[in-house]
C-alpha cells in the first residue's frame, strides 16, 4: 500500500468539524452522511503528521521473540478471601461473565509489586463476579501469537473477555482509500483480538491488516478486550508506579469504597447539539442524569465548564461528544482541553464513553501520554475506564443504545460492549463502506472492562469487619542512610526486608515481635549495590511495600 509521511511542526491533531444529523435515520445513513462531510474537511498535513507518529511508534517497538510461560494459572469461581473471609454474593447481571483471560506481560509480572497487584486484581474479579480467571504471562511476538493464546482458551471451554496488563504487541489496520479520511490511514485495531473466527488479511505482508472478511466464521466479536497498559503514559511515572496506583484505586472500587451514583452526563458540543443521547439508559429512572447541549445564547459547553465543573462531579458515567485528537478535546467554545489538563483535573466520574477522533490513539503519543489514558491512569481515586476510538470517526452516539441498556442490567462494561457490538459488527454491508471501517474498527477499552456501574458486590459486604490488608511504609534519606517508617495496628511479628525486583531477599533489616504504634528502622546502603529494590514489610496477615532506588 502507498504511504506518505510529512515531517511537520504540528504538535497534535484535532479531528475537524462536521454537522451531526438530526435524530431518526438508519445507522448506515447517519454514518454515510457524516463521513462525506468529514472527508471534505480533514487537513492532509495533520493526517500525515499522525501517520508519521504511528510509523515512529512501530519503528521504536519492533517485533521481539515471543515468550510464553510454560504453564498458565487457573483461578476457578469464588473462594474465601484469605483476609476478608467468605465472599459475598457475586455481582448479579443479566449477562454475567463466566470466564476471562488475564494476559500479563511476563517481565512486568516478574516484578514483586506488580505481581502482588495483579494477583489481587484477579481475586477481586473472581470474587466480585463469581467467574473463573485464567492468567497467562507472555511478551513479545506478533499480534497473531497473542490471538492464538486467546483462541486456545476460547476453544477450551469458552471465554467472555480478555484483559491485557502491561505491554503486548498491538494489531494494526490500514486502508488505501479510507472512507472516513478519503486517503491512506492506519490505526491500532483491538477488533482483531475480539473477532476470533473472521478472516484477516495482510496482502503486502507489512504487519498491518488490510482486509477483514467473515470467511467460514462471522464478522462479529466473540469476546471483549480491555487494556491496562501503563507504558503508554511514561510522562507521568514509571510503569510499576502507574500500575500500582491504578490497581490500588481499582481494588478500592471492588471493596465498595467508590460510590456508584445513579447519574450520567451527556455533554454535547456544537456539531452534536441536535443529536439524541442514550447514556441516560444506564439509569432510566434517575432524576440525576444530565444532558447538556451547546447553545448559541448561553453556551455551558466549553473548556472551562468541562474541566472545572463537569469533571469535578461524581457522575458514574460521562459521554463527551466533541472533536478531538490523541492529545486534546477541541471545544467549539473556549479552546482545547489538553490531555495534560485532563490529567491534572483528577476527573471524578468513573466511566468515560468518548465520541471523538483518536481519543485512544496511544500510538500517536509514542509512550509518553494520550488523551484516553489521562482519564484512567491519573491521581483520581474514582476514574477507572475509558471506552473510545483510536481512529478518525469513532462515534458511539446513537449506535450504542443497546450497550447502555445492558449496563443498566448491571453487565460489566466489557460484556455490555460485546452484547451490543457482536451483532452490530456482523452486518452484511461491505467492510469499506458506510459505518463499518469508518466507525467500528478502532474501539479500545482502556482500564478494567470488568467494572459495573449499577451495583457491585464481591468482597464489599464483608468490608466493614475486615482487617486492613495493606500496611503503609515510607522512607526518608539522610546522608548514606535511609530511615523507614510504619505503624502497626496491633502487636505483630514483623519482617522488614530489602528485596530484589524479582522478590529475592537481599538484606533483612529487622525481624521480631513489635508492639502496636509507630516504628522506625534506619539502615545504611554501604553493603548494597546501586540499583532498584523493594522494601517489604510483612506481619503475617498484612503486607506493605515500596520501591527504593539506591544511588551512591
Short mmCIF file of C-alpha atoms in Angstrom, two decimals:
data_model
loop_
_atom_site.label_atom_id
_atom_site.label_comp_id
_atom_site.label_asym_id
_atom_site.label_seq_id
_atom_site.Cartn_x
_atom_site.Cartn_y
_atom_site.Cartn_z
CA UNK A 1 0.00 0.00 0.00
CA UNK A 2 1.09 3.53 -0.65
CA UNK A 3 2.20 5.51 2.34
CA UNK A 4 3.12 9.18 2.61
CA UNK A 5 4.70 10.96 5.56
CA UNK A 6 5.14 14.60 6.37
CA UNK A 7 7.60 15.86 8.94
CA UNK A 8 5.79 18.79 10.47
CA UNK A 9 5.99 21.17 13.37
CA UNK A 10 2.39 20.28 14.21
CA UNK A 11 2.23 19.12 17.84
CA UNK A 12 -1.18 17.47 17.75
CA UNK A 13 -4.20 16.67 15.70
CA UNK A 14 -7.80 17.61 16.23
CA UNK A 15 -10.39 15.92 14.08
CA UNK A 16 -12.14 18.68 12.10
CA UNK A 17 -15.77 19.68 12.38
CA UNK A 18 -18.84 18.28 10.72
CA UNK A 19 -22.52 18.80 11.34
CA UNK A 20 -24.31 15.96 13.11
CA UNK A 21 -27.59 14.67 11.77
CA UNK A 22 -30.88 15.26 13.50
CA UNK A 23 -32.26 12.11 15.08
CA UNK A 24 -34.03 9.38 13.15
CA UNK A 25 -32.08 7.98 10.25
CA UNK A 26 -30.67 4.49 9.95
CA UNK A 27 -27.20 3.90 11.34
CA UNK A 28 -25.76 3.49 7.85
CA UNK A 29 -27.32 6.70 6.57
CA UNK A 30 -26.04 8.57 9.63
CA UNK A 31 -22.51 7.34 9.18
CA UNK A 32 -22.51 7.81 5.43
CA UNK A 33 -23.69 11.42 5.63
CA UNK A 34 -21.21 12.31 8.34
CA UNK A 35 -18.30 10.66 6.55
CA UNK A 36 -18.95 12.55 3.34
CA UNK A 37 -18.81 15.86 5.21
CA UNK A 38 -15.86 14.84 7.36
CA UNK A 39 -13.86 13.80 4.33
CA UNK A 40 -14.02 17.30 2.86
CA UNK A 41 -12.66 18.98 5.98
CA UNK A 42 -9.67 16.84 7.01
CA UNK A 43 -6.35 18.66 6.84
CA UNK A 44 -3.92 16.44 4.88
CA UNK A 45 -0.90 17.86 6.72
CA UNK A 46 -2.37 16.92 10.11
CA UNK A 47 -3.27 13.47 8.84
CA UNK A 48 0.29 12.95 7.56
CA UNK A 49 1.73 14.06 10.89
CA UNK A 50 -0.33 11.48 12.74
CA UNK A 51 0.75 8.74 10.32
CA UNK A 52 4.37 9.72 10.94
CA UNK A 53 3.90 9.29 14.68
CA UNK A 54 2.48 5.83 14.04
CA UNK A 55 5.47 4.92 11.89
CA UNK A 56 7.87 6.09 14.60
CA UNK A 57 5.94 4.14 17.25
CA UNK A 58 6.27 0.93 15.24
CA UNK A 59 9.92 1.67 14.47
CA UNK A 60 10.65 2.10 18.18
CA UNK A 61 8.71 -1.05 19.08
CA UNK A 62 9.92 -3.72 16.62
CA UNK A 63 8.74 -7.33 16.96
CA UNK A 64 10.65 -9.37 19.53
CA UNK A 65 10.84 -13.10 20.18
CA UNK A 66 7.59 -14.47 21.55
CA UNK A 67 7.83 -15.70 25.14
CA UNK A 68 5.07 -17.56 26.93
CA UNK A 69 5.33 -19.14 30.34
CA UNK A 70 5.06 -22.93 30.05
CA UNK A 71 2.07 -23.06 32.40
CA UNK A 72 -0.93 -20.82 32.98
CA UNK A 73 -2.71 -20.34 36.31
CA UNK A 74 -6.40 -21.10 36.69
CA UNK A 75 -8.49 -19.42 39.41
CA UNK A 76 -11.87 -21.10 39.38
CA UNK A 77 -15.01 -19.44 40.70
CA UNK A 78 -15.28 -17.74 44.04
CA UNK A 79 -13.42 -18.66 47.19
CA UNK A 80 -12.98 -17.46 50.74
CA UNK A 81 -10.63 -14.48 50.66
CA UNK A 82 -7.54 -15.05 52.87
CA UNK A 83 -8.05 -11.67 54.54
CA UNK A 84 -11.73 -10.88 54.16
CA UNK A 85 -13.26 -14.25 54.91
CA UNK A 86 -16.19 -15.71 53.00
CA UNK A 87 -17.03 -13.70 49.87
CA UNK A 88 -20.35 -12.01 49.43
CA UNK A 89 -22.76 -12.87 46.64
CA UNK A 90 -21.30 -12.11 43.21
CA UNK A 91 -22.47 -9.24 41.05
CA UNK A 92 -25.94 -10.01 39.71
CA UNK A 93 -26.13 -9.31 35.98
CA UNK A 94 -28.40 -10.20 33.10
CA UNK A 95 -25.28 -11.03 31.07
CA UNK A 96 -22.93 -12.48 33.66
CA UNK A 97 -19.29 -13.21 32.85
CA UNK A 98 -18.23 -16.85 33.30
CA UNK A 99 -14.54 -16.80 32.35
CA UNK A 100 -11.98 -14.17 31.49
CA UNK A 101 -8.34 -14.34 30.48
CA UNK A 102 -5.72 -12.04 32.03
CA UNK A 103 -2.75 -11.54 29.69
CA UNK A 104 0.09 -10.12 31.80
CA UNK A 105 3.42 -9.00 30.37
CA UNK A 106 5.94 -11.62 31.54
CA UNK A 107 8.65 -9.18 32.63
CA UNK A 108 6.10 -6.98 34.39
CA UNK A 109 4.67 -9.93 36.31
CA UNK A 110 8.17 -10.89 37.48
CA UNK A 111 8.27 -7.63 39.45
CA UNK A 112 7.16 -8.38 43.03
CA UNK A 113 4.99 -5.28 43.39
CA UNK A 114 3.29 -5.76 40.03
CA UNK A 115 2.69 -9.43 40.79
CA UNK A 116 1.03 -8.59 44.08
CA UNK A 117 -1.26 -6.03 42.43
CA UNK A 118 -2.19 -8.31 39.51
CA UNK A 119 -2.89 -11.29 41.79
CA UNK A 120 -5.08 -9.09 43.98
CA UNK A 121 -6.97 -7.89 40.90
CA UNK A 122 -7.63 -11.50 39.93
CA UNK A 123 -9.00 -12.16 43.44
CA UNK A 124 -11.23 -9.09 43.18
CA UNK A 125 -12.63 -10.07 39.78
CA UNK A 126 -13.33 -13.72 40.51
CA UNK A 127 -14.91 -12.95 43.88
CA UNK A 128 -16.76 -9.91 42.56
CA UNK A 129 -18.19 -11.68 39.50
CA UNK A 130 -18.17 -15.30 40.63
CA UNK A 131 -16.22 -16.15 37.48
CA UNK A 132 -13.17 -18.16 36.52
CA UNK A 133 -9.99 -16.21 35.74
CA UNK A 134 -7.09 -17.62 33.74
CA UNK A 135 -3.69 -15.92 34.00
CA UNK A 136 -1.18 -16.14 31.15
CA UNK A 137 2.23 -14.42 31.33
CA UNK A 138 3.79 -13.67 27.97
CA UNK A 139 5.54 -10.97 25.94
CA UNK A 140 6.97 -10.19 22.53
CA UNK A 141 5.84 -11.90 19.38
CA UNK A 142 3.23 -10.63 16.95
CA UNK A 143 -0.48 -9.95 17.40
CA UNK A 144 -1.17 -13.37 15.82
CA UNK A 145 0.72 -15.01 18.71
CA UNK A 146 -1.43 -13.21 21.27
CA UNK A 147 -4.60 -14.07 19.37
CA UNK A 148 -3.59 -17.74 19.22
CA UNK A 149 -3.37 -17.82 23.02
CA UNK A 150 -6.78 -16.15 23.33
CA UNK A 151 -8.35 -18.56 20.85
CA UNK A 152 -6.80 -21.55 22.61
CA UNK A 153 -8.66 -20.64 25.79
CA UNK A 154 -11.82 -19.71 23.90
CA UNK A 155 -11.88 -23.11 22.20
CA UNK A 156 -11.22 -24.85 25.52
CA UNK A 157 -14.43 -24.23 27.43
CA UNK A 158 -15.36 -20.75 26.20
CA UNK A 159 -14.22 -17.25 27.11
CA UNK A 160 -16.08 -13.98 27.66
CA UNK A 161 -13.23 -11.49 27.54
CA UNK A 162 -9.55 -10.75 27.96
CA UNK A 163 -7.70 -8.12 29.98
CA UNK A 164 -4.21 -7.09 28.88
CA UNK A 165 -1.96 -5.91 31.71
CA UNK A 166 1.32 -4.40 30.56
CA UNK A 167 2.68 -4.08 27.05
CA UNK A 168 1.89 -6.61 24.33
CA UNK A 169 2.11 -6.25 20.52
CA UNK A 170 -0.80 -4.23 19.13
CA UNK A 171 -2.67 -5.15 15.94
CA UNK A 172 -2.87 -2.52 13.18
CA UNK A 173 -5.31 -1.93 10.34
CA UNK A 174 -4.63 0.12 7.19
CA UNK A 175 -6.66 1.28 4.21
CA UNK A 176 -5.52 2.86 0.94
CA UNK A 177 -8.74 4.79 0.50
CA UNK A 178 -10.24 5.02 3.94
CA UNK A 179 -13.93 6.00 3.82
CA UNK A 180 -13.53 8.45 6.69
CA UNK A 181 -10.43 10.32 5.57
CA UNK A 182 -10.64 9.68 1.83
CA UNK A 183 -6.94 8.82 1.84
CA UNK A 184 -4.47 6.35 3.33
CA UNK A 185 -4.96 5.74 7.06
CA UNK A 186 -3.81 3.30 9.73
CA UNK A 187 -4.58 2.77 13.42
CA UNK A 188 -4.39 0.20 16.21
CA UNK A 189 -7.27 -2.26 16.00
CA UNK A 190 -8.27 -4.34 19.05
CA UNK A 191 -11.16 -5.71 16.99
CA UNK A 192 -8.59 -8.21 15.69
CA UNK A 193 -8.29 -9.73 19.19
CA UNK A 194 -12.07 -9.75 19.70
CA UNK A 195 -13.07 -11.42 16.42
CA UNK A 196 -11.85 -14.99 16.76
CA UNK A 197 -13.43 -16.62 13.70
CA UNK A 198 -13.23 -13.96 10.98
CA UNK A 199 -10.51 -13.89 8.34
CA UNK A 200 -7.93 -11.10 8.45
CA UNK A 201 -5.53 -10.43 5.59
CA UNK A 202 -2.22 -8.61 5.16
CA UNK A 203 -1.76 -8.50 1.39
CA UNK A 204 1.66 -6.82 1.36
CA UNK A 205 2.95 -8.62 4.47
CA UNK A 206 3.93 -5.40 6.23
CA UNK A 207 2.48 -6.28 9.62
CA UNK A 208 -0.73 -4.24 9.15
CA UNK A 209 -4.02 -5.89 8.28
CA UNK A 210 -5.76 -4.53 5.20
CA UNK A 211 -8.77 -6.82 4.82
CA UNK A 212 -11.35 -8.47 7.04
CA UNK A 213 -14.00 -10.91 5.83
CA UNK A 214 -16.20 -13.48 7.53
CA UNK A 215 -14.59 -16.45 5.82
CA UNK A 216 -16.07 -19.53 7.47
CA UNK A 217 -16.92 -17.51 10.60
CA UNK A 218 -18.58 -14.16 11.26
CA UNK A 219 -17.59 -10.51 11.28
CA UNK A 220 -18.87 -10.02 14.82
CA UNK A 221 -16.86 -10.37 18.02
CA UNK A 222 -16.68 -13.38 20.32
CA UNK A 223 -15.01 -11.70 23.31
CA UNK A 224 -14.34 -8.23 24.70
CA UNK A 225 -10.81 -6.90 25.22
CA UNK A 226 -9.51 -4.36 27.75
CA UNK A 227 -6.12 -2.70 28.17
CA UNK A 228 -4.29 -1.82 31.39
CA UNK A 229 -1.04 -0.71 29.77
CA UNK A 230 0.83 1.98 31.69
CA UNK A 231 3.78 2.01 29.29
CA UNK A 232 1.61 4.40 27.24
CA UNK A 233 1.85 7.09 29.96
CA UNK A 234 5.59 7.44 30.52
CA UNK A 235 5.45 11.21 31.03
CA UNK A 236 3.66 10.66 34.34
CA UNK A 237 5.75 7.98 36.02
CA UNK A 238 7.26 4.51 35.74
CA UNK A 239 5.14 1.59 34.61
CA UNK A 240 5.30 -0.02 38.08
CA UNK A 241 4.28 3.16 39.89
CA UNK A 242 1.41 3.92 37.50
CA UNK A 243 0.17 0.33 37.56
CA UNK A 244 0.35 0.23 41.36
CA UNK A 245 -1.65 3.45 41.68
CA UNK A 246 -4.28 2.27 39.20
CA UNK A 247 -4.64 -1.19 40.75
CA UNK A 248 -4.95 0.34 44.21
CA UNK A 249 -7.88 2.54 43.22
CA UNK A 250 -9.42 -0.37 41.31
CA UNK A 251 -9.17 -2.52 44.44
CA UNK A 252 -10.84 0.29 46.36
CA UNK A 253 -13.70 0.12 43.85
CA UNK A 254 -14.10 -3.62 44.37
CA UNK A 255 -14.13 -3.08 48.13
CA UNK A 256 -17.16 -0.82 47.70
CA UNK A 257 -15.46 2.46 48.53
CA UNK A 258 -16.28 4.13 45.19
CA UNK A 259 -19.96 5.20 45.23
CA UNK A 260 -21.98 4.22 42.17
CA UNK A 261 -24.21 7.26 41.89
CA UNK A 262 -27.19 6.85 39.53
CA UNK A 263 -26.05 9.83 37.49
CA UNK A 264 -24.88 10.04 33.88
CA UNK A 265 -23.79 13.11 31.93
CA UNK A 266 -24.22 13.55 28.19
CA UNK A 267 -22.08 16.55 27.14
CA UNK A 268 -22.77 17.58 23.53
CA UNK A 269 -20.57 20.11 21.78
CA UNK A 270 -21.63 22.26 18.81
CA UNK A 271 -21.70 19.71 16.00
CA UNK A 272 -23.80 17.28 18.07
CA UNK A 273 -26.10 19.86 19.63
CA UNK A 274 -29.23 18.46 17.95
CA UNK A 275 -28.45 14.78 18.45
CA UNK A 276 -30.09 12.40 20.88
CA UNK A 277 -28.07 10.76 23.65
CA UNK A 278 -28.66 7.29 25.07
CA UNK A 279 -26.34 7.40 28.09
CA UNK A 280 -29.41 8.01 30.28
CA UNK A 281 -30.42 4.41 29.51
CA UNK A 282 -27.99 3.29 32.23
CA UNK A 283 -30.14 4.98 34.89
CA UNK A 284 -33.55 5.38 33.20
CA UNK A 285 -35.44 6.17 36.41
CA UNK A 286 -32.88 8.57 37.87
CA UNK A 287 -33.50 12.27 38.23
CA UNK A 288 -29.76 12.92 38.43
CA UNK A 289 -28.98 12.38 34.75
CA UNK A 290 -27.91 15.46 32.81
CA UNK A 291 -27.93 16.19 29.09
CA UNK A 292 -26.12 19.43 28.32
CA UNK A 293 -26.04 20.79 24.77
CA UNK A 294 -24.13 23.65 23.20
CA UNK A 295 -26.41 26.67 22.67
CA UNK A 296 -25.74 29.97 20.92
CA UNK A 297 -27.19 32.20 23.61
CA UNK A 298 -25.63 30.82 26.76
CA UNK A 299 -23.19 28.02 25.91
CA UNK A 300 -22.37 25.96 29.01
CA UNK A 301 -20.41 23.57 26.82
CA UNK A 302 -16.84 24.87 26.77
CA UNK A 303 -13.37 24.13 28.05
CA UNK A 304 -13.67 25.90 31.40
CA UNK A 305 -17.03 24.36 32.23
CA UNK A 306 -15.83 20.89 31.27
CA UNK A 307 -12.57 20.87 33.23
CA UNK A 308 -13.63 22.87 36.28
CA UNK A 309 -17.25 21.83 36.66
CA UNK A 310 -18.28 18.64 34.87
CA UNK A 311 -15.13 16.62 35.57
CA UNK A 312 -15.41 17.56 39.25
CA UNK A 313 -18.86 15.96 39.70
CA UNK A 314 -19.43 12.39 40.82
CA UNK A 315 -21.13 11.00 37.73
CA UNK A 316 -20.80 7.26 37.33
CA UNK A 317 -20.80 7.65 33.53
CA UNK A 318 -19.84 10.53 31.25
CA UNK A 319 -20.18 10.73 27.48
CA UNK A 320 -18.34 13.56 25.77
CA UNK A 321 -19.36 14.43 22.19
CA UNK A 322 -16.55 16.67 20.99
CA UNK A 323 -13.95 16.77 18.23
CA UNK A 324 -10.62 15.50 19.45
CA UNK A 325 -7.12 14.38 18.68
CA UNK A 326 -4.89 11.99 20.61
CA UNK A 327 -3.85 14.93 22.81
CA UNK A 328 -6.89 17.21 23.27
CA UNK A 329 -10.63 17.81 23.01
CA UNK A 330 -11.35 20.67 20.61
CA UNK A 331 -14.29 22.62 22.03
CA UNK A 332 -16.29 24.88 19.74
CA UNK A 333 -16.13 27.49 22.51
CA UNK A 334 -13.26 28.27 24.88
CA UNK A 335 -10.32 26.45 23.33
CA UNK A 336 -8.92 22.94 23.73
CA UNK A 337 -8.89 20.70 26.81
CA UNK A 338 -5.42 19.19 26.54
CA UNK A 339 -4.52 15.74 27.84
CA UNK A 340 -2.29 17.36 30.48
CA UNK A 341 -5.17 19.50 31.70
CA UNK A 342 -7.45 16.46 31.88
CA UNK A 343 -4.81 14.58 33.89
CA UNK A 344 -4.31 17.46 36.31
CA UNK A 345 -8.07 17.87 36.75
CA UNK A 346 -8.18 14.49 38.55
CA UNK A 347 -11.55 13.70 36.94
CA UNK A 348 -14.14 12.25 39.32
CA UNK A 349 -16.54 10.32 37.01
CA UNK A 350 -15.94 6.57 36.95
CA UNK A 351 -16.50 5.54 33.31
CA UNK A 352 -15.97 7.61 30.14
CA UNK A 353 -17.55 6.94 26.73
CA UNK A 354 -15.97 9.40 24.32
CA UNK A 355 -17.26 10.36 20.90
CA UNK A 356 -14.29 11.95 19.15
CA UNK A 357 -11.46 11.04 16.83
CA UNK A 358 -8.24 9.45 18.15
CA UNK A 359 -9.02 9.70 21.90
CA UNK A 360 -7.44 6.26 22.47
CA UNK A 361 -4.68 6.64 19.85
CA UNK A 362 -1.91 5.69 22.27
CA UNK A 363 0.49 5.03 19.38
CA UNK A 364 0.46 8.72 18.38
CA UNK A 365 1.57 9.52 21.93
CA UNK A 366 4.55 7.19 21.47
CA UNK A 367 4.69 6.01 25.08
CA UNK A 368 4.54 9.46 26.63
CA UNK A 369 0.84 10.21 27.03
CA UNK A 370 -2.51 10.21 25.25
CA UNK A 371 -5.92 11.67 25.97
CA UNK A 372 -7.76 8.44 26.82
CA UNK A 373 -5.00 7.35 29.21
CA UNK A 374 -5.19 10.65 31.07
CA UNK A 375 -8.77 9.78 32.04
CA UNK A 376 -7.70 6.49 33.62
CA UNK A 377 -4.07 6.48 34.80
CA UNK A 378 -4.25 9.58 36.97
CA UNK A 379 -4.37 10.50 40.66
CA UNK A 380 -8.16 10.49 40.84
CA UNK A 381 -9.43 7.72 43.18
CA UNK A 382 -12.57 7.18 41.08
CA UNK A 383 -11.65 7.40 37.35
CA UNK A 384 -11.39 3.78 36.16
CA UNK A 385 -12.28 3.22 32.48
CA UNK A 386 -12.38 4.96 29.10
CA UNK A 387 -14.08 3.48 26.02
CA UNK A 388 -13.12 5.44 22.92
CA UNK A 389 -11.52 5.11 19.49
CA UNK A 390 -8.03 5.10 18.01
CA UNK A 391 -9.01 6.40 14.57
CA UNK A 392 -10.97 9.11 12.77
CA UNK A 393 -14.72 8.88 13.01
CA UNK A 394 -15.21 6.96 16.25
CA UNK A 395 -18.78 7.62 17.26
CA UNK A 396 -20.71 5.64 19.89
CA UNK A 397 -23.51 8.22 19.87
CA UNK A 398 -26.76 6.85 18.52
CA UNK A 399 -25.32 3.44 17.71
CA UNK A 400 -24.65 2.02 21.20
CA UNK A 401 -28.08 2.25 22.84
CA UNK A 402 -28.06 -1.50 23.46
CA UNK A 403 -24.73 -1.24 25.31
CA UNK A 404 -26.10 1.35 27.72
CA UNK A 405 -29.23 -0.74 28.25
CA UNK A 406 -27.02 -3.71 29.14
CA UNK A 407 -25.11 -1.56 31.63
CA UNK A 408 -28.48 -0.80 33.24
CA UNK A 409 -28.83 -4.57 33.83
CA UNK A 410 -25.52 -4.43 35.71
CA UNK A 411 -23.46 -6.06 32.98
CA UNK A 412 -19.76 -5.26 33.09
CA UNK A 413 -18.59 -2.63 30.62
CA UNK A 414 -16.84 -5.28 28.52
CA UNK A 415 -19.81 -7.64 28.45
CA UNK A 416 -22.22 -4.80 27.63
CA UNK A 417 -19.94 -3.72 24.78
CA UNK A 418 -19.85 -7.29 23.45
CA UNK A 419 -23.63 -7.73 23.67
CA UNK A 420 -24.11 -4.59 21.56
CA UNK A 421 -21.15 -4.84 19.22
CA UNK A 422 -21.24 -8.52 18.25
CA UNK A 423 -24.46 -8.37 16.20
CA UNK A 424 -23.87 -4.75 15.15
CA UNK A 425 -20.46 -5.50 13.66
CA UNK A 426 -21.83 -8.61 11.95
CA UNK A 427 -23.98 -6.65 9.48
CA UNK A 428 -23.60 -7.63 5.85
CA UNK A 429 -22.53 -4.28 4.40
CA UNK A 430 -19.16 -4.10 2.60
CA UNK A 431 -16.30 -3.54 5.03
CA UNK A 432 -15.11 -0.35 3.37
CA UNK A 433 -18.49 1.35 3.16
CA UNK A 434 -20.71 3.33 5.48
CA UNK A 435 -20.37 2.75 9.21
CA UNK A 436 -18.00 -0.20 9.37
CA UNK A 437 -14.37 0.70 8.89
CA UNK A 438 -15.26 4.33 9.49
CA UNK A 439 -16.82 3.86 12.90
CA UNK A 440 -16.14 0.38 14.19
CA UNK A 441 -12.56 -0.71 13.69
CA UNK A 442 -10.74 1.33 16.30
CA UNK A 443 -12.64 0.94 19.58
CA UNK A 444 -10.49 0.42 22.68
CA UNK A 445 -11.36 -0.11 26.33
CA UNK A 446 -8.60 1.37 28.49
CA UNK A 447 -8.82 0.35 32.12
CA UNK A 448 -10.75 -2.52 33.67
CA UNK A 449 -13.57 -3.80 31.42
CA UNK A 450 -14.98 -5.76 34.37
CA UNK A 451 -16.40 -2.80 36.30
CA UNK A 452 -20.16 -2.45 36.63
CA UNK A 453 -21.99 0.85 37.04
CA UNK A 454 -25.26 -0.02 38.80
CA UNK A 455 -24.23 -2.17 41.76
CA UNK A 456 -21.19 -4.07 42.87
CA UNK A 457 -20.96 -6.83 45.46
CA UNK A 458 -17.99 -9.17 45.60
CA UNK A 459 -15.95 -8.54 48.74
CA UNK A 460 -17.94 -5.41 49.56
CA UNK A 461 -20.33 -6.94 52.08
CA UNK A 462 -17.55 -8.14 54.38
CA UNK A 463 -15.55 -4.94 54.13
CA UNK A 464 -16.90 -3.45 57.38
CA UNK A 465 -15.42 -6.10 59.69
CA UNK A 466 -12.32 -6.90 57.65
CA UNK A 467 -8.88 -6.06 58.98
CA UNK A 468 -6.75 -3.80 56.78
CA UNK A 469 -4.83 -5.68 54.13
CA UNK A 470 -2.07 -3.20 53.45
CA UNK A 471 0.48 -1.54 55.68
CA UNK A 472 1.83 1.86 54.69
CA UNK A 473 5.60 2.18 54.71
CA UNK A 474 7.51 5.36 53.95
CA UNK A 475 11.16 6.29 53.99
CA UNK A 476 13.44 9.32 54.24
CA UNK A 477 17.06 9.60 53.10
CA UNK A 478 19.76 11.32 55.13
CA UNK A 479 23.41 11.09 54.18
CA UNK A 480 24.26 7.49 53.40
CA UNK A 481 21.35 6.10 55.41
CA UNK A 482 17.64 5.53 54.93
CA UNK A 483 15.02 5.51 57.71
CA UNK A 484 11.83 3.53 57.18
CA UNK A 485 8.62 4.49 58.97
CA UNK A 486 5.50 2.37 59.54
CA UNK A 487 2.65 1.97 62.02
CA UNK A 488 1.28 -1.34 63.33
CA UNK A 489 -2.42 -1.59 64.20
CA UNK A 490 -1.69 -4.31 66.72
CA UNK A 491 1.10 -6.39 68.22
CA UNK A 492 2.69 -8.48 65.48
CA UNK A 493 5.76 -10.36 64.36
CA UNK A 494 7.41 -8.07 61.82
CA UNK A 495 9.76 -8.81 58.94
CA UNK A 496 11.26 -5.78 57.19
CA UNK A 497 13.37 -6.86 54.20
CA UNK A 498 15.21 -5.36 51.26
CA UNK A 499 14.27 -7.40 48.16
CA UNK A 500 15.38 -7.53 44.55
CA UNK A 501 12.78 -6.68 41.91
CA UNK A 502 12.16 -10.40 41.48
CA UNK A 503 11.30 -10.77 45.18
CA UNK A 504 14.57 -12.35 46.36
CA UNK A 505 15.78 -11.24 49.79
CA UNK A 506 18.88 -9.06 49.65
CA UNK A 507 19.04 -7.99 53.29
CA UNK A 508 16.95 -8.41 56.45
CA UNK A 509 16.51 -5.04 58.18
CA UNK A 510 14.56 -6.17 61.22
CA UNK A 511 12.68 -9.26 62.35
CA UNK A 512 10.74 -9.98 65.52
CA UNK A 513 7.72 -9.14 67.68
CA UNK A 514 6.78 -5.45 67.88
CA UNK A 515 4.12 -3.53 69.80
CA UNK A 516 1.31 -1.56 68.15
CA UNK A 517 2.02 2.02 67.14
CA UNK A 518 4.62 3.89 65.08
CA UNK A 519 8.05 2.39 64.36
CA UNK A 520 11.19 3.38 62.50
CA UNK A 521 14.21 1.43 61.28
CA UNK A 522 17.41 3.03 60.00
CA UNK A 523 19.75 1.21 57.62
CA UNK A 524 22.85 2.15 55.63
CA UNK A 525 23.32 1.37 51.95
CA UNK A 526 27.07 0.73 52.15
CA UNK A 527 26.77 -3.02 51.65
CA UNK A 528 24.22 -2.83 48.83
CA UNK A 529 24.95 -2.17 45.15
CA UNK A 530 23.35 0.68 43.25
CA UNK A 531 20.02 -0.20 41.68
CA UNK A 532 16.28 -0.59 42.18
CA UNK A 533 14.94 -2.58 45.13
CA UNK A 534 11.73 -3.27 47.02
CA UNK A 535 11.24 -2.61 50.72
CA UNK A 536 8.87 -5.30 52.02
CA UNK A 537 7.06 -5.11 55.37
CA UNK A 538 5.17 -8.24 56.47
CA UNK A 539 3.30 -9.10 59.66
CA UNK A 540 1.76 -12.40 58.58
CA UNK A 541 -1.73 -11.25 57.57
CA UNK A 542 -0.69 -7.81 56.33
CA UNK A 543 1.84 -6.56 53.86
CA UNK A 544 3.25 -3.26 52.64
CA UNK A 545 5.90 -2.47 50.05
CA UNK A 546 7.70 0.44 48.44
CA UNK A 547 10.14 0.74 45.58
CA UNK A 548 13.57 2.12 46.55
CA UNK A 549 16.35 3.31 44.24
CA UNK A 550 19.83 3.20 45.77
CA UNK A 551 22.38 5.59 44.24
CA UNK A 552 25.71 6.16 46.00
#
